XYZ file of C-alpha atoms in Angstrom:
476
model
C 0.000 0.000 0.000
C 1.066 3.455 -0.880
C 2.091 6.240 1.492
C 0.126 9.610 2.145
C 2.143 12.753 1.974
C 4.367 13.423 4.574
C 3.073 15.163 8.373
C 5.356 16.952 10.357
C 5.782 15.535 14.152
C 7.287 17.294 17.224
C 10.764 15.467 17.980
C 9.830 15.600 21.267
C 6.272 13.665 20.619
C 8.057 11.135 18.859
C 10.731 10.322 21.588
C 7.692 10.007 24.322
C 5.436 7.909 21.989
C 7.877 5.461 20.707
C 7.155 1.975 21.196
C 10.008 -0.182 18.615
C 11.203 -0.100 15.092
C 10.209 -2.878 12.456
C 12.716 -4.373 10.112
C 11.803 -6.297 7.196
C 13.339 -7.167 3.585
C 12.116 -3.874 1.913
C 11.006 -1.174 4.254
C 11.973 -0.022 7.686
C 8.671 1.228 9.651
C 9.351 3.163 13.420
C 5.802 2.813 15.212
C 4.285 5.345 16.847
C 1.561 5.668 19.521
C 0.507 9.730 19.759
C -0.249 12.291 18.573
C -1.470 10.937 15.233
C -2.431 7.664 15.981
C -0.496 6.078 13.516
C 2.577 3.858 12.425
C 4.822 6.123 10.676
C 8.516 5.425 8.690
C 11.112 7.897 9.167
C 13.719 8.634 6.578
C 17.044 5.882 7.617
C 19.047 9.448 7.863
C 17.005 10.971 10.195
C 18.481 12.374 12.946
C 16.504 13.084 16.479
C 18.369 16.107 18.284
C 18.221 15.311 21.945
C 18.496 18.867 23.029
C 15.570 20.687 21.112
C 12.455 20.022 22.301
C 10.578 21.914 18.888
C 12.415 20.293 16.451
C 9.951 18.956 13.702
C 10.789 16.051 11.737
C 9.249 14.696 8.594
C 7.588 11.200 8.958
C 5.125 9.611 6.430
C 2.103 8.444 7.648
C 1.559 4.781 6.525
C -1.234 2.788 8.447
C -3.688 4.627 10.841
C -3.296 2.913 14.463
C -6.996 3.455 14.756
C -8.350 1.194 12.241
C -6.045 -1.424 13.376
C -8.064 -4.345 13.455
C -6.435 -7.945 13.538
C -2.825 -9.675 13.762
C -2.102 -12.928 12.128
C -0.969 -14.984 15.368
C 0.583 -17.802 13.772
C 4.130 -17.467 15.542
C 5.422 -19.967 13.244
C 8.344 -18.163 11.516
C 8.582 -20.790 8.178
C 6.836 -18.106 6.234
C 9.290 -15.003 6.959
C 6.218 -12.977 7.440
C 3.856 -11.282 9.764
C 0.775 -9.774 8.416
C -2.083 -7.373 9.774
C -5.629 -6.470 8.826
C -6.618 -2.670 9.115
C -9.882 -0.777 8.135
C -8.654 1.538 5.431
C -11.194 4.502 5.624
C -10.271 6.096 1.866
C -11.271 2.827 0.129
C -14.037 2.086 2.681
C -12.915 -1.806 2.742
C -10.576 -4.185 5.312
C -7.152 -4.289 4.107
C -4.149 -6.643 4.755
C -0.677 -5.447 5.059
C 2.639 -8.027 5.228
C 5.642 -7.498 6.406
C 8.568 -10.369 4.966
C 11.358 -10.444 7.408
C 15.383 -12.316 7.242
C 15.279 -13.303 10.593
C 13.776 -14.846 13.365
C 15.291 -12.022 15.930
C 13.214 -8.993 13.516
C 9.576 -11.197 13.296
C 9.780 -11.822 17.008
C 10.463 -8.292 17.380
C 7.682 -6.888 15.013
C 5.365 -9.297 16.648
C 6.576 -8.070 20.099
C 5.388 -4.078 18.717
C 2.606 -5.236 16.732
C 0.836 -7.419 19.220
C 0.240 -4.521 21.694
C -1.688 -2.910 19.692
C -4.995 -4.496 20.735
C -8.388 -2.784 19.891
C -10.049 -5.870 21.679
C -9.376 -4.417 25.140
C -10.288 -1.753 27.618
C -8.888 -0.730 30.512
C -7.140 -4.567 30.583
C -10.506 -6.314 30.281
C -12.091 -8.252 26.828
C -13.792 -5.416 25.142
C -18.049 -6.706 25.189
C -19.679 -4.217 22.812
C -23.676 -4.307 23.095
C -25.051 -2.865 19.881
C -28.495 -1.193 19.857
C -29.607 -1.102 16.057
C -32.631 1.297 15.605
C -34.273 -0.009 11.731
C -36.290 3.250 11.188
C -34.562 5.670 12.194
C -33.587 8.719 9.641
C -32.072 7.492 6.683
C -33.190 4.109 7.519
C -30.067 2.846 6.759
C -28.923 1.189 10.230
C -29.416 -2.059 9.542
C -26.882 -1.928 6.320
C -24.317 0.217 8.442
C -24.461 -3.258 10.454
C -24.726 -5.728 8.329
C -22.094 -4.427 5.998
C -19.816 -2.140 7.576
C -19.514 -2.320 11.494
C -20.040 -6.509 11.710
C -17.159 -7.395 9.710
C -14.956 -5.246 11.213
C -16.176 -6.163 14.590
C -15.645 -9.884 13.660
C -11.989 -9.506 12.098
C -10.833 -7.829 15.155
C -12.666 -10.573 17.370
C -15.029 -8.258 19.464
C -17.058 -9.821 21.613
C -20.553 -8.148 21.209
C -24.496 -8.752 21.357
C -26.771 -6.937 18.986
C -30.711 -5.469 19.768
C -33.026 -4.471 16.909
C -35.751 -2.015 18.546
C -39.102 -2.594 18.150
C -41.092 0.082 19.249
C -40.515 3.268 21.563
C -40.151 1.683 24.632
C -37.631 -1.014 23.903
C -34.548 0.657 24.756
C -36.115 1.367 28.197
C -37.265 -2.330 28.449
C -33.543 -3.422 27.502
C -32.127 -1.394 29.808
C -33.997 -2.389 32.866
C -33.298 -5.783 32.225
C -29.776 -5.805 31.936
C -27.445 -6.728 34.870
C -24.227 -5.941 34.658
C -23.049 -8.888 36.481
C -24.167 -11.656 34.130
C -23.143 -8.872 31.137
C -20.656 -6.717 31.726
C -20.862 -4.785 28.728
C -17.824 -2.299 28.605
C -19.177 -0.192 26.093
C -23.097 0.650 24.852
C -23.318 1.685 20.733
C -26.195 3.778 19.089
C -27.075 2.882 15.610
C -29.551 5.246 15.020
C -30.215 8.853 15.325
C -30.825 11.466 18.268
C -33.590 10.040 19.589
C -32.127 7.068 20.261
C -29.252 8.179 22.080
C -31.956 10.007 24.281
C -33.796 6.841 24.818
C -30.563 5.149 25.908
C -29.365 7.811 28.094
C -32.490 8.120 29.876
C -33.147 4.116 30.511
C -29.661 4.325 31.819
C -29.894 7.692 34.113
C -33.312 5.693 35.672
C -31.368 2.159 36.281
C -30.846 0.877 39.552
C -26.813 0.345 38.530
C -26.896 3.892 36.818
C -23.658 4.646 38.579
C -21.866 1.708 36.639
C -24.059 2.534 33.362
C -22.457 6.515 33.686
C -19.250 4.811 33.440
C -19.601 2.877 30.436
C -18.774 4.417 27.362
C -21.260 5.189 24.605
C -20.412 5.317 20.881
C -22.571 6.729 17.738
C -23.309 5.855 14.103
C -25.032 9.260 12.428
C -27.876 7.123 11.180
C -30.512 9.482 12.031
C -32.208 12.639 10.484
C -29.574 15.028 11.821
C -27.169 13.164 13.500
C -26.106 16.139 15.929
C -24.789 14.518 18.895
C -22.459 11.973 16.782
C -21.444 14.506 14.248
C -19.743 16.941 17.254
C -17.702 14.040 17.971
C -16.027 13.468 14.599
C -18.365 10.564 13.854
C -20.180 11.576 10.183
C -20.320 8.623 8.462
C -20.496 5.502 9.316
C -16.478 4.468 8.305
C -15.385 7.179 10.597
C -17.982 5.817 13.222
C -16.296 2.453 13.050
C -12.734 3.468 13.462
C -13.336 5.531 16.284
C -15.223 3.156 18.275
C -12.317 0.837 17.238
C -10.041 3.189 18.407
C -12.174 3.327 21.768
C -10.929 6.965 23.133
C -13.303 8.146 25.336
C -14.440 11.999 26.732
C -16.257 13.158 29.658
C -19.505 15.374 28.502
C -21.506 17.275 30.429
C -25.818 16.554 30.465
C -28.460 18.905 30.627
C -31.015 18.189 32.876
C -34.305 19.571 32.440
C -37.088 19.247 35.440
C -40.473 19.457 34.319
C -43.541 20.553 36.309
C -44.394 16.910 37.899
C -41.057 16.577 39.190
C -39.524 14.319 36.198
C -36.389 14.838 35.185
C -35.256 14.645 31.243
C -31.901 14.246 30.524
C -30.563 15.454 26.909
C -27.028 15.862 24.848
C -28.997 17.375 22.101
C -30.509 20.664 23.971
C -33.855 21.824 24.441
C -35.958 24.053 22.020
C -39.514 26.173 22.102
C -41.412 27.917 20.238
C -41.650 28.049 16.199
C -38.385 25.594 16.389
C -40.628 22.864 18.293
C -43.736 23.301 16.449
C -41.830 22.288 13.151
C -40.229 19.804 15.027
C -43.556 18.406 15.987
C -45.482 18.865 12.782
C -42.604 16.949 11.262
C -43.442 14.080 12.885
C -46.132 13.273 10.083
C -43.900 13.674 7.273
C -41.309 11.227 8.045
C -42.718 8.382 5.929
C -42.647 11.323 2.979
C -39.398 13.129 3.765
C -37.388 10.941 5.730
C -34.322 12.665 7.022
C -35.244 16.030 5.275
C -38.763 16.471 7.403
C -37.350 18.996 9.659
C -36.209 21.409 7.273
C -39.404 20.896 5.059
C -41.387 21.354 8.280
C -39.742 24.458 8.823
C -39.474 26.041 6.008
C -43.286 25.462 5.117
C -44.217 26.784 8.839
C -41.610 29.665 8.573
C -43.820 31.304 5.496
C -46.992 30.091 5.872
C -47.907 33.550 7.298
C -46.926 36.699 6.818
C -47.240 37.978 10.426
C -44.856 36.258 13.346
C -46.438 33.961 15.445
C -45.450 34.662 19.278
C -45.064 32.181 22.111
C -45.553 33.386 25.522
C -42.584 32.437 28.209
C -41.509 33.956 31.340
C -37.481 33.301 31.341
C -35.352 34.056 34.290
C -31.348 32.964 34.220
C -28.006 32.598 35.914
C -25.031 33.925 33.857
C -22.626 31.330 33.637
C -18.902 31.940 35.851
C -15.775 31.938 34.009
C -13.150 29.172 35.028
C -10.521 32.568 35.207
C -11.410 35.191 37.256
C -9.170 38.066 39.192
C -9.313 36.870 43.065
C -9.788 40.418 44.296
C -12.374 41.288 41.658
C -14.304 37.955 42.336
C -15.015 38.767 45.489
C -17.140 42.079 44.924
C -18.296 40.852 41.764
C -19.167 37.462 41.782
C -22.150 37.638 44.015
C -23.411 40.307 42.012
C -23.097 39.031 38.378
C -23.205 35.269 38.841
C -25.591 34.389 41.435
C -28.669 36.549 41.106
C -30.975 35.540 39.192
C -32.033 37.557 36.001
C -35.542 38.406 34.416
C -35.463 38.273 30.612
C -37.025 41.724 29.678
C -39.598 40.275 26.998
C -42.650 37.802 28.167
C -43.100 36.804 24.277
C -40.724 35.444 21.837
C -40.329 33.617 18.356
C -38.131 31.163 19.136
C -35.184 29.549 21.805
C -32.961 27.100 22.277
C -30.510 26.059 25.202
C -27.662 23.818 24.206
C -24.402 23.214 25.260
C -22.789 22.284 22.248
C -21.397 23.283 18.681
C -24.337 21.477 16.967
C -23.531 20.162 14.063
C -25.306 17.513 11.259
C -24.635 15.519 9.011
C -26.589 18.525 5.990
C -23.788 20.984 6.423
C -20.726 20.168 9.346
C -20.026 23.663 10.041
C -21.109 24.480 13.429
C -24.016 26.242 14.476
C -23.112 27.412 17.687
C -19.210 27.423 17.380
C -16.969 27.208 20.763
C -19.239 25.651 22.931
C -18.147 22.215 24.070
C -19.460 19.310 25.769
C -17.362 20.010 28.593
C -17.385 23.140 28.963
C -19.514 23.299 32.318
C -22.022 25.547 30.761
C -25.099 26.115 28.388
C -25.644 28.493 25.911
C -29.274 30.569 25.637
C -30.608 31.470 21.823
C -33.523 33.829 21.817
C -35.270 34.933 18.761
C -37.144 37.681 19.645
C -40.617 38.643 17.647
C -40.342 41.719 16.233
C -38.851 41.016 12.995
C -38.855 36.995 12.244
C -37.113 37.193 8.821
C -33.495 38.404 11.245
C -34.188 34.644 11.171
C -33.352 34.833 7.458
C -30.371 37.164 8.108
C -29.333 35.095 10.939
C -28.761 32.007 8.375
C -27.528 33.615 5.439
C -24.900 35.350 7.344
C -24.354 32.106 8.967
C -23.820 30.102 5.799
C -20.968 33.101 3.912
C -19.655 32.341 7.266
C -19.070 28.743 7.056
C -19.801 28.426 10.710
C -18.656 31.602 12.495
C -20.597 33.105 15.008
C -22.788 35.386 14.100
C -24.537 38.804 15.362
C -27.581 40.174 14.356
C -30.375 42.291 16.121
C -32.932 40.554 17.805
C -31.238 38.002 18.616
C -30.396 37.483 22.269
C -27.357 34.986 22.887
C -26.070 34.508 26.985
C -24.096 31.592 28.188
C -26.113 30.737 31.358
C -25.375 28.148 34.103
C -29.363 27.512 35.149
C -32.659 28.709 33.886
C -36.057 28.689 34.717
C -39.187 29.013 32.323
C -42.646 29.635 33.362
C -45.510 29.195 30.983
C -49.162 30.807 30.970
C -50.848 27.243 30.535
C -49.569 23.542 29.579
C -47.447 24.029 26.895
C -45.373 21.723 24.488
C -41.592 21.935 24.651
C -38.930 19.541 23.578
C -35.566 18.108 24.784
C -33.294 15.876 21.954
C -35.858 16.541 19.521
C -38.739 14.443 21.817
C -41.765 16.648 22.923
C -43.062 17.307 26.596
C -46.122 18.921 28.229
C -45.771 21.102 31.314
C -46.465 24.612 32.758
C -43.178 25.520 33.753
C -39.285 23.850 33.940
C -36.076 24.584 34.994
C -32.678 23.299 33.574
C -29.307 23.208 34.341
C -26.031 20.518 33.962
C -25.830 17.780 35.725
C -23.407 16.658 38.741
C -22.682 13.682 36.482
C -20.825 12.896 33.519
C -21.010 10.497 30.627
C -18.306 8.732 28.682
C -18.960 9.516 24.874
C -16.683 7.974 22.544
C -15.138 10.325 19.608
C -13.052 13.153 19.721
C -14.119 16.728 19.984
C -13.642 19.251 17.147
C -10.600 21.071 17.217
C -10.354 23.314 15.125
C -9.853 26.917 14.861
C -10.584 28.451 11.406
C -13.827 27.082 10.590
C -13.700 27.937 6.870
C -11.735 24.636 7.183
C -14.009 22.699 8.960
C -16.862 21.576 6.272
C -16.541 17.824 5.883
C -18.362 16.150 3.293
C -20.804 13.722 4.736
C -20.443 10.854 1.936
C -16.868 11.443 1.726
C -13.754 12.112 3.127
């Protein structure tokens, strides 16, 4: 297999990431743990200088650590070779790479570097995957992302896992309940589906007796949904990249916002929470997914957006915490944190078009720039959007500004945007709002993050020009 172009990698990186150099017949390969994930060959001349710490040094990136799935563990050295299998993402197939060695002492060493890399552990302990396959959901196209992309990988690398095909809306929560982790100890939990059923999933496991050992499990995500939000923030847009990074297994702590409704139950979301004209298309949708599948939402809205010339209004009484920087000035913080950070504040308008809280970039798999860029999962805090109703098409100028933008944040009047730590909405009568895209009746709520955290598995977005940072969906 070819190489890619060459990456540049901090000398000091490679010294601390080393783990053994492989010597075969035709090629000489130095293997690499961090920062790239990779096994990478280094020119023979290269030189490492000890003494400077920045020095950059030109390595080409050969096979992606990642997407390492299988070793063949025949130790028999008759054959002078030692081959691996590896998921290679650009050709979207399994590949097999051999290396032909002249002696015993080189295979026993290559095996020695080779057979540590293990994607069939965690933590020490078998890796026990069990897969929760949702057949409707979105695209509709869960079932194949199985069947044909995530089960052979899973069975070259000799995962142990259990699959569950859901049946109706209450399965998740019926699987969940059931399970005991000490006849299954399940090490990680993965969502073939969309939002909604991650939010089924995260909610059975929040109201489990053993939800402190569910919290700890990790939860991985293949975008086949409508919108795909949640697994698109964590690199996960398609289902190749899905697969290596659950292969890969690296996990990050995320916060969840908890919303308490009037009777006392508490929802728990990733996606954030949304009322007004955004959950009234989100509801209305709801009857055109056999028609529009994964483009209902948009249809929806649009159609509600100008099916009237005047702005429909949505009564809400809103009052809010600011959120409290990590970094603050000791001396100041003490005169002004009491003032600006713990009082609660009235929102100056009882009506408005349209809100949402979330607490993270928001992404999908339609366009990959963000929507709200800079927030993170794990950030500690939640961000408030407020359309206000005196001019609905800033709506208009809100997107178009957003889309030349490729994802930057974006100003406009009207528009009300406050990173808040807790809020609290009060509504005239029952009214319909909706957390992760699922609706809910009440006369009043409150949200804010919860104590606990959740293992999701991806990596966060990292990037810092955004004009950068549109990924194609169906491509790479």
């Amino acid at each position: 297999m070819g190489t890619s172009n060459s990456v540049m990698i901090s000398s000091a990186v490679l010294r601390k990431s080393y783990l053994g150099t492989i010597q075969s017949e035709n090629e000489e390969v130095d293997v690499y743990y961090k920062p790239k994930d990779c096994i990478f060959t280094l020119p023979k001349e290269t030189k490492i200088d000890e003494s400077q710490e920045d020095q950059q040094i030109k390595c080409k990136e050969m096979y992606k650590y990642e997407s390492f799935l299988t070793l063949d563990h025949q130790r028999d050295f008759t054959n002078n070779s030692l081959s691996f299998k590896y998921l290679d993402e650009k050709h979207k197939s399994i590949q097999a790479k051999t290396f032909h060695f002249t002696t015993e002492k080189e295979y026993k060493q290559a095996f020695s570097i080779l057979g540590n890399i293990n994607p069939g552990q965690r933590d020490g302990k078998q890796r026990y995957l069990g897969i929760i396959v949702n057949p409707i959901s979105g695209s509709k196209k869960s079932v194949d992302y199985f069947e044909n992309v995530f089960k052979p990988v899973l069975e070259c690398a000799g995962l142990k896992y259990d699959v569950f095909q859901t049946t109706g809306p209450t399965y998740i929560q019926n699987l969940i309940k059931d399970i005991d982790l000490n006849e299954t100890p399940y090490t990680d939990f993965i969502v073939i589906g969309g939002d909604g059923t991650i939010f089924q999933l995260i909610n059975s496991c929040e109201n489990h007796p053993q939800k402190e050992s569910l919290r700890k499990i990790p939860l991985g995500f293949f975008p086949g949904g409508s919108t795909n939000v949640i697994s698109c923030d964590l690199g996960c847009t398609n289902e190749y990249l899905s697969t290596s990074k659950i292969l890969k297994g690296d996990t990050i702590q995320t916060d969840l916002i908890v919303t308490t409704l009037d009777d006392g139950k508490k929802v728990y979301g990733l996606g954030g929470f949304i009322y007004g004209h955004a959950e009234v298309s989100v509801r209305d949708s709801v009857a055109d997914r056999e028609n529009f599948g994964k483009f209902r939402y948009m249809i929806r809205g649009v159609q509600d957006f100008f099916s009237s010339i005047h702005t429909p209004k949505f009564p809400v009484e809103i009052s809010y915490k600011l959120h409290k920087p990590l970094k603050q000035n000791k001396e100041e913080s003490k005169q002004i944190l009491p003032i600006l950070y713990e009082k609660w504040r009235k929102y100056p308008l009882n009506e408005i078009f349209s809100m949402a809280i979330i607490h993270h970039e928001c992404r999908s798999t339609f366009f990959s720039a963000p929507l709200f860029p800079g927030m993170r999962y794990n950030q500690g805090r939640m961000l408030l959007y407020i359309f206000e109703p005196t001019y609905k098409y800033r709506m208009l100028e809100f997107i178009f500004k957003w889309i030349y933008g490729k994802g930057k944040q974006v100003y406009v009047p009207d528009v009300t945007l406050t990173t808040i730590s807790k809020i609290r909405l009060s509504f005239p009568t029952k009214t319909f709002v909706a957390v992760d895209g699922e609706k809910y009746e009440t006369s009043h709520c409150s949200l804010e993050l919860s104590p606990h955290k959740v293992n999701l598995i991806g990596q966060l977005w990292d990037y810092k020009d955004y004009e950068h940072d549109v990924v194609n969906y169906f491509g790479f």
